[in-house]
Amino acid sequence: MIEFVLNGNKVVSSSPSGLRLLDVIREEFGFTGTKEGCSEGECGACSVLVDGKLFDSCLVALGSIAGKEIITIEGFKKLRPERFNMISDSYAKSGAVQCGICIPGMVMATEALLSANPKPTEEEIRTGLSGNLCRCTGYNMIVDAVKMASKEGEGLW
């Protein structure tokens, strides 16, 4: 039995401790906003926050998160709605959402970046998002969205 906090709620998983966090949050707890992309920690589609830090949930074993706080894209929307809405609106206004598969991970990476650095430079944004791939290659619009969220959301982070 592994206990942890998932999207603000204390939960217990009886899944094997070696199971990937990605599988547990999607299949056991039904949070399907976290996407499976490459399954190798290369694309960031499965990004979640673990104690406030960005992690690829496909590389995290369930047993390693005992006692930690996990936030998925659904939890981010629920727990920090002002920040979520600012990022979501900025992505929409910038045309940064194309096919959508990368967007939950990109939004989580944006949250992690702006939490650590509310006014990043373009280079810092590109570095902060470098663990997340967009197969539509809409990187410039995504960078514009992060700049917009940083500027228009001043004081939220």
XYZ file of C-alpha atoms in Angstrom:
157
model
C 0.000 0.000 0.000
C 1.431 3.350 -1.094
C -0.073 6.528 0.392
C 0.322 9.899 -1.283
C -1.615 13.078 -2.019
C -3.112 13.200 -5.512
C -4.654 16.478 -6.670
C -5.240 17.590 -3.096
C -6.696 14.330 -1.810
C -4.936 11.722 0.306
C -5.071 8.416 -1.586
C -3.838 4.862 -1.147
C -2.760 2.629 -4.008
C -2.480 -1.117 -3.724
C -0.778 -1.408 -7.113
C 2.706 -2.937 -7.288
C 5.360 -0.442 -6.155
C 7.254 -0.814 -9.449
C 4.288 0.272 -11.567
C 4.737 3.571 -13.390
C 3.073 6.607 -11.799
C 1.594 7.365 -15.235
C -0.319 4.073 -15.216
C -1.518 4.545 -11.642
C -2.881 8.063 -12.124
C -4.562 7.192 -15.439
C -5.857 3.679 -14.797
C -6.359 3.447 -11.036
C -7.463 7.022 -10.374
C -8.900 7.983 -13.787
C -6.918 11.182 -14.412
C -6.492 10.778 -18.151
C -5.352 14.355 -18.834
C -1.818 13.094 -18.297
C -0.900 11.631 -21.683
C 1.389 8.777 -22.622
C 3.690 9.796 -25.441
C 7.056 8.148 -25.854
C 7.130 6.129 -22.588
C 10.849 6.944 -22.316
C 10.903 10.361 -20.646
C 11.732 12.116 -23.893
C 8.507 13.927 -24.815
C 7.032 15.298 -21.567
C 3.428 14.453 -22.481
C 3.123 12.690 -19.116
C 4.477 15.611 -17.049
C 3.135 16.018 -13.518
C 4.259 17.963 -10.482
C 5.789 15.943 -7.646
C 6.170 18.160 -4.586
C 6.104 21.129 -6.964
C 8.809 19.850 -9.328
C 8.201 18.728 -12.904
C 8.572 14.980 -13.514
C 7.871 12.618 -16.397
C 5.401 10.261 -14.749
C 6.371 7.472 -17.172
C 9.762 7.300 -15.418
C 8.518 7.461 -11.819
C 7.863 4.239 -9.915
C 4.819 4.247 -7.668
C 6.941 3.170 -4.696
C 9.076 6.304 -4.953
C 6.188 8.698 -4.366
C 5.054 7.510 -0.921
C 4.117 10.559 1.146
C 4.579 12.996 -1.752
C 2.123 15.411 -3.365
C 1.269 14.710 -7.007
C -0.558 17.248 -9.167
C -1.865 16.333 -12.613
C -3.338 18.750 -15.166
C -6.780 18.111 -13.629
C -5.476 18.885 -10.156
C -3.731 22.016 -11.396
C -7.028 23.302 -12.786
C -8.835 22.488 -9.530
C -6.200 23.618 -7.011
C -4.811 26.711 -8.773
C -7.606 27.922 -11.070
C -6.268 31.479 -11.523
C -2.897 30.211 -12.712
C -4.463 27.464 -14.839
C -6.849 29.907 -16.514
C -4.059 32.411 -17.180
C -1.917 29.754 -18.866
C -4.885 28.211 -20.708
C -6.071 31.589 -22.004
C -2.536 32.537 -23.065
C -2.130 29.291 -25.003
C -5.487 29.866 -26.717
C -4.793 33.525 -27.568
C -1.336 32.644 -28.940
C -2.631 29.817 -31.113
C -0.348 27.445 -29.220
C -2.828 24.571 -29.120
C -2.675 22.482 -32.269
C -3.306 18.714 -32.069
C -3.327 18.963 -28.266
C -1.402 15.842 -27.277
C 1.493 17.815 -25.780
C -0.551 20.589 -24.198
C -1.203 19.081 -20.738
C 2.537 18.462 -20.339
C 3.386 21.896 -21.757
C 0.962 23.555 -19.328
C 2.494 21.658 -16.392
C 5.981 22.651 -17.574
C 4.818 26.265 -17.863
C 3.481 26.162 -14.305
C 6.754 24.684 -13.018
C 8.765 27.307 -14.913
C 6.710 30.308 -13.810
C 6.610 29.057 -10.208
C 10.405 29.028 -10.161
C 10.875 32.122 -12.331
C 7.814 34.386 -12.824
C 9.593 36.571 -15.407
C 11.661 34.259 -17.588
C 13.588 35.407 -20.644
C 12.861 33.742 -23.976
C 15.981 31.621 -23.554
C 14.829 30.562 -20.067
C 11.396 29.689 -21.465
C 12.927 27.550 -24.209
C 15.161 25.842 -21.644
C 12.233 25.386 -19.228
C 10.133 23.712 -21.916
C 13.000 21.730 -23.440
C 11.827 18.469 -21.865
C 8.514 18.714 -23.684
C 8.132 17.957 -27.379
C 5.410 19.241 -29.707
C 4.961 16.984 -32.701
C 3.157 19.835 -34.500
C 6.321 21.929 -33.958
C 4.376 24.919 -32.681
C 7.196 25.964 -30.397
C 7.227 29.679 -31.208
C 3.529 30.019 -30.380
C 4.034 28.065 -27.160
C 6.926 30.345 -26.182
C 4.698 33.356 -26.987
C 1.984 31.865 -24.748
C 4.397 31.531 -21.825
C 5.567 35.128 -22.329
C 1.938 36.272 -22.344
C 1.080 34.278 -19.202
C 4.120 35.734 -17.455
C 3.218 39.307 -18.417
C -0.567 39.217 -18.014
C -0.420 36.968 -14.953
C 2.020 39.156 -13.067
C 1.551 38.545 -9.356
C 0.051 35.066 -9.768
C 3.456 33.400 -9.485
